């Protein structure tokens, strides 16, 4: 495979914001008086804000009006933004900046494919924005992961074929989105959770472009 572009999820791959999302949803669950665990949280990863809220309410067996849902989502984002506004370049996960630079030095395009409407702010706060040739965030897409839209649009903006792209994801929904777009996907995180990924690494630390070798399907 000739890799012309690498498309990155943001939360949980390049920065540790997945932790902030969890903490703030947990606050809401506490307020609504039900238990919300890290295992439950896996279902929210990669999913849009409103879809995450729906899943959270389903876990708590809570029914809410549309107006209440909008208020919950707004409150969640307000508290989440307090975390984001304090981010600095030091909050980039180990190896991310180096790996993005490595790709650039090999002439591989870099794209962001995030469900977050706060993605640009995070890229600005962490000084990552200039390392991307294309940025697709939650404001540009209509369909959330596992729909392939976020990555298909990234490939289109970079003028590459989906078969020339590799996606980096920490969420099950994101891996499915990459595969639905016809792209290879590297899972970043635990092999037990990211079982559907084509390759899995614990993080981007020490990763080199030469490590991106996919097992031959025929020999599996
Ligand atoms: C994804 C996260 O990147 O963005 C989800 O994995 C989150 O957990 C989603 O819900 C939407 O983020 P935001 O910043 O628009 O609320
Ligand atoms: Mg993620």
Tab-separated table of C-alpha atoms and ligand atoms in Angstrom:
chain	number	residue	atom	x	y	z
A	1	UNK	CA	0.000	0.000	0.000
A	2	UNK	CA	1.243	3.506	-0.852
A	3	UNK	CA	0.277	5.843	1.973
A	4	UNK	CA	-0.446	9.336	0.663
A	5	UNK	CA	-2.355	10.671	3.673
A	6	UNK	CA	-2.815	9.970	7.367
A	7	UNK	CA	-6.069	11.104	8.954
A	8	UNK	CA	-6.162	11.580	12.706
A	9	UNK	CA	-8.915	11.555	15.228
A	10	UNK	CA	-8.178	14.221	17.848
A	11	UNK	CA	-9.651	13.393	21.267
A	12	UNK	CA	-7.711	10.470	22.739
A	13	UNK	CA	-5.234	10.159	19.844
A	14	UNK	CA	-3.321	13.457	19.687
A	15	UNK	CA	-4.496	15.006	22.965
A	16	UNK	CA	-5.861	13.577	26.187
A	17	UNK	CA	-9.218	15.353	25.985
A	18	UNK	CA	-11.089	12.006	26.135
A	19	UNK	CA	-10.403	12.247	29.880
A	20	UNK	CA	-12.071	15.682	30.085
A	21	UNK	CA	-15.112	14.465	28.128
A	22	UNK	CA	-15.462	11.568	30.585
A	23	UNK	CA	-15.052	13.745	33.683
A	24	UNK	CA	-17.713	16.188	32.563
A	25	UNK	CA	-20.252	13.538	31.459
A	26	UNK	CA	-19.640	11.848	34.820
A	27	UNK	CA	-20.494	15.104	36.605
A	28	UNK	CA	-23.802	15.180	34.758
A	29	UNK	CA	-24.486	11.522	35.614
A	30	UNK	CA	-23.724	12.253	39.276
A	31	UNK	CA	-26.141	15.166	39.189
A	32	UNK	CA	-28.822	12.951	37.654
A	33	UNK	CA	-27.974	10.335	40.297
A	34	UNK	CA	-26.797	7.318	38.306
A	35	UNK	CA	-23.546	5.425	37.870
A	36	UNK	CA	-21.420	6.097	34.791
A	37	UNK	CA	-18.236	4.065	34.417
A	38	UNK	CA	-15.172	4.244	32.162
A	39	UNK	CA	-16.497	1.120	30.418
A	40	UNK	CA	-19.779	2.930	29.679
A	41	UNK	CA	-17.701	5.850	28.419
A	42	UNK	CA	-16.203	3.739	25.594
A	43	UNK	CA	-19.606	3.982	23.872
A	44	UNK	CA	-19.406	7.793	23.863
A	45	UNK	CA	-15.955	8.007	22.280
A	46	UNK	CA	-15.978	9.340	18.733
A	47	UNK	CA	-19.699	10.040	18.940
A	48	UNK	CA	-21.127	13.572	18.520
A	49	UNK	CA	-22.097	15.651	21.560
A	50	UNK	CA	-25.853	15.129	21.185
A	51	UNK	CA	-25.482	11.412	20.391
A	52	UNK	CA	-23.205	11.052	23.434
A	53	UNK	CA	-25.899	12.659	25.575
A	54	UNK	CA	-28.533	10.267	24.216
A	55	UNK	CA	-26.317	7.282	25.104
A	56	UNK	CA	-25.636	8.722	28.565
A	57	UNK	CA	-29.348	9.218	29.269
A	58	UNK	CA	-30.070	5.704	28.026
A	59	UNK	CA	-27.445	4.317	30.435
A	60	UNK	CA	-29.076	6.226	33.306
A	61	UNK	CA	-32.552	5.283	32.112
A	62	UNK	CA	-33.449	8.973	32.164
A	63	UNK	CA	-36.069	10.537	29.918
A	64	UNK	CA	-35.749	14.220	29.087
A	65	UNK	CA	-37.509	16.742	26.860
A	66	UNK	CA	-35.706	18.188	23.832
A	67	UNK	CA	-35.255	21.431	25.742
A	68	UNK	CA	-33.744	19.645	28.732
A	69	UNK	CA	-31.404	17.744	26.417
A	70	UNK	CA	-30.203	20.979	24.823
A	71	UNK	CA	-29.614	22.432	28.284
A	72	UNK	CA	-27.662	19.361	29.401
A	73	UNK	CA	-25.482	19.477	26.260
A	74	UNK	CA	-24.879	23.192	26.678
A	75	UNK	CA	-23.943	22.787	30.326
A	76	UNK	CA	-21.602	19.891	29.465
A	77	UNK	CA	-19.861	21.960	26.811
A	78	UNK	CA	-19.535	24.986	29.083
A	79	UNK	CA	-17.652	22.966	31.701
A	80	UNK	CA	-15.653	21.104	29.016
A	81	UNK	CA	-14.554	24.443	27.529
A	82	UNK	CA	-13.158	25.486	30.914
A	83	UNK	CA	-10.768	22.516	30.626
A	84	UNK	CA	-9.946	23.208	26.960
A	85	UNK	CA	-9.175	26.885	27.459
A	86	UNK	CA	-6.428	25.933	29.885
A	87	UNK	CA	-4.703	23.575	27.436
A	88	UNK	CA	-1.153	24.329	26.286
A	89	UNK	CA	1.304	22.678	23.842
A	90	UNK	CA	2.376	20.507	26.813
A	91	UNK	CA	-0.980	18.713	26.650
A	92	UNK	CA	-0.185	17.047	23.328
A	93	UNK	CA	0.148	13.291	23.859
A	94	UNK	CA	3.734	11.951	23.704
A	95	UNK	CA	5.029	11.365	20.190
A	96	UNK	CA	2.153	13.117	18.362
A	97	UNK	CA	4.064	16.179	17.205
A	98	UNK	CA	7.106	14.089	16.245
A	99	UNK	CA	5.000	11.635	14.239
A	100	UNK	CA	3.167	14.427	12.388
A	101	UNK	CA	6.540	15.960	11.525
A	102	UNK	CA	7.866	12.568	10.410
A	103	UNK	CA	4.907	12.197	8.024
A	104	UNK	CA	5.497	15.692	6.639
A	105	UNK	CA	9.177	14.976	6.056
A	106	UNK	CA	8.132	11.951	3.959
A	107	UNK	CA	5.647	14.028	1.936
A	108	UNK	CA	2.613	12.325	3.460
A	109	UNK	CA	-0.429	14.605	3.843
A	110	UNK	CA	-1.942	15.011	7.293
A	111	UNK	CA	-5.627	15.513	7.995
A	112	UNK	CA	-7.797	15.829	11.074
A	113	UNK	CA	-11.055	13.878	11.236
A	114	UNK	CA	-12.813	14.728	14.477
A	115	UNK	CA	-16.445	14.705	15.587
A	116	UNK	CA	-15.699	17.596	17.934
A	117	UNK	CA	-16.996	21.093	17.322
A	118	UNK	CA	-14.167	22.295	19.576
A	119	UNK	CA	-11.400	20.694	17.490
A	120	UNK	CA	-9.983	23.924	16.025
A	121	UNK	CA	-9.769	25.564	19.432
A	122	UNK	CA	-7.874	22.535	20.776
A	123	UNK	CA	-5.476	22.551	17.776
A	124	UNK	CA	-4.849	26.260	18.345
A	125	UNK	CA	-4.306	25.922	22.095
A	126	UNK	CA	-1.825	23.076	21.581
A	127	UNK	CA	-0.036	24.633	18.567
A	128	UNK	CA	-0.897	21.654	16.345
A	129	UNK	CA	-2.951	23.501	13.737
A	130	UNK	CA	-0.037	24.301	11.408
A	131	UNK	CA	0.846	20.591	11.181
A	132	UNK	CA	-2.382	19.781	9.317
A	133	UNK	CA	-3.047	20.063	5.581
A	134	UNK	CA	-6.802	19.629	6.105
A	135	UNK	CA	-9.086	19.897	9.121
A	136	UNK	CA	-12.503	18.258	9.225
A	137	UNK	CA	-14.368	18.790	12.491
A	138	UNK	CA	-17.864	18.426	13.904
A	139	UNK	CA	-18.955	21.712	12.322
A	140	UNK	CA	-18.337	20.416	8.792
A	141	UNK	CA	-20.105	17.080	8.924
A	142	UNK	CA	-23.731	16.012	9.119
A	143	UNK	CA	-23.286	12.352	9.975
A	144	UNK	CA	-21.399	11.160	13.060
A	145	UNK	CA	-18.943	8.236	13.143
A	146	UNK	CA	-19.374	5.305	12.344
A	147	UNK	CA	-20.612	7.105	9.236
A	148	UNK	CA	-17.560	7.555	6.946
A	149	UNK	CA	-18.339	11.222	6.111
A	150	UNK	CA	-15.625	12.765	8.337
A	151	UNK	CA	-12.822	10.736	6.730
A	152	UNK	CA	-14.242	10.734	3.192
A	153	UNK	CA	-14.339	14.542	3.311
A	154	UNK	CA	-10.749	14.620	4.593
A	155	UNK	CA	-9.564	12.478	1.664
A	156	UNK	CA	-11.511	14.679	-0.748
A	157	UNK	CA	-9.924	17.861	0.672
A	158	UNK	CA	-6.459	16.307	0.320
A	159	UNK	CA	-7.289	15.004	-3.171
A	160	UNK	CA	-6.297	11.432	-2.378
A	161	UNK	CA	-8.129	8.119	-2.794
A	162	UNK	CA	-9.536	6.398	0.277
A	163	UNK	CA	-7.292	3.393	-0.435
A	164	UNK	CA	-4.270	5.713	-0.028
A	165	UNK	CA	-5.321	6.835	3.468
A	166	UNK	CA	-4.590	5.491	6.925
A	167	UNK	CA	-6.750	6.562	9.867
A	168	UNK	CA	-5.615	6.765	13.515
A	169	UNK	CA	-8.434	6.222	16.006
A	170	UNK	CA	-9.027	5.485	19.698
A	171	UNK	CA	-12.764	4.827	19.364
A	172	UNK	CA	-14.658	1.785	18.128
A	173	UNK	CA	-17.082	4.054	16.216
A	174	UNK	CA	-14.080	5.758	14.587
A	175	UNK	CA	-12.515	2.490	13.427
A	176	UNK	CA	-15.850	1.533	11.886
A	177	UNK	CA	-16.046	4.957	10.197
A	178	UNK	CA	-12.573	4.447	8.682
A	179	UNK	CA	-13.477	0.991	7.396
A	180	UNK	CA	-16.806	2.291	6.081
A	181	UNK	CA	-14.766	4.867	4.136
A	182	UNK	CA	-12.621	2.051	2.665
A	183	UNK	CA	-9.525	3.076	4.656
A	184	UNK	CA	-7.064	1.141	6.775
A	185	UNK	CA	-7.262	1.973	10.466
A	186	UNK	CA	-4.702	2.002	13.228
A	187	UNK	CA	-6.164	1.678	16.704
A	188	UNK	CA	-4.513	3.796	19.375
A	189	UNK	CA	-5.097	2.267	22.794
A	190	UNK	CA	-6.070	-1.102	24.168
A	191	UNK	CA	-6.073	-4.179	21.920
A	192	UNK	CA	-8.990	-5.633	23.888
A	193	UNK	CA	-11.250	-2.720	22.986
A	194	UNK	CA	-9.954	-1.833	19.503
A	195	UNK	CA	-10.189	-5.365	18.181
A	196	UNK	CA	-11.544	-4.265	14.761
A	197	UNK	CA	-8.458	-2.154	13.922
A	198	UNK	CA	-5.976	-3.348	11.262
A	199	UNK	CA	-3.016	-2.590	13.537
A	200	UNK	CA	-2.916	-1.437	17.156
A	201	UNK	CA	-0.368	0.705	18.999
A	202	UNK	CA	-0.598	1.974	22.573
A	203	UNK	CA	0.212	5.531	21.432
A	204	UNK	CA	2.059	7.530	18.776
A	205	UNK	CA	5.284	7.544	20.784
A	206	UNK	CA	8.291	6.277	18.774
A	207	UNK	CA	6.042	5.434	15.829
A	208	UNK	CA	7.720	5.653	12.421
A	209	UNK	CA	6.203	5.541	8.979
A	210	UNK	CA	8.085	2.259	8.465
A	211	UNK	CA	5.916	0.704	11.238
A	212	UNK	CA	2.786	1.135	9.138
A	213	UNK	CA	2.876	-2.267	7.514
A	214	UNK	CA	-0.480	-4.007	7.317
A	215	UNK	CA	-0.775	-7.769	7.564
A	216	UNK	CA	-1.533	-9.372	4.238
A	217	UNK	CA	-5.188	-10.429	4.306
A	218	UNK	CA	-4.426	-13.495	2.201
A	219	UNK	CA	-1.968	-14.855	4.793
A	220	UNK	CA	-4.311	-14.391	7.767
B	1	LIG	C1	-15.253	13.283	19.781
B	1	LIG	C2	-15.163	12.665	21.158
B	1	LIG	O1	-13.984	13.510	19.287
B	1	LIG	O2	-15.963	14.522	19.849
B	1	LIG	C3	-16.544	12.510	21.758
B	1	LIG	O3	-14.549	11.398	21.068
B	1	LIG	C4	-17.246	13.866	21.753
B	1	LIG	O4	-16.429	11.992	23.055
B	1	LIG	C5	-17.293	14.432	20.345
B	1	LIG	O5	-18.571	13.740	22.261
B	1	LIG	C6	-17.956	15.806	20.268
B	1	LIG	O6	-17.149	16.746	20.911
B	1	LIG	P1	-17.567	18.243	21.197
B	1	LIG	O7	-16.285	18.903	21.586
B	1	LIG	O8	-18.156	18.799	19.932
B	1	LIG	O9	-18.579	18.209	22.299
B	2	LIG	MG1	-11.190	9.867	19.903
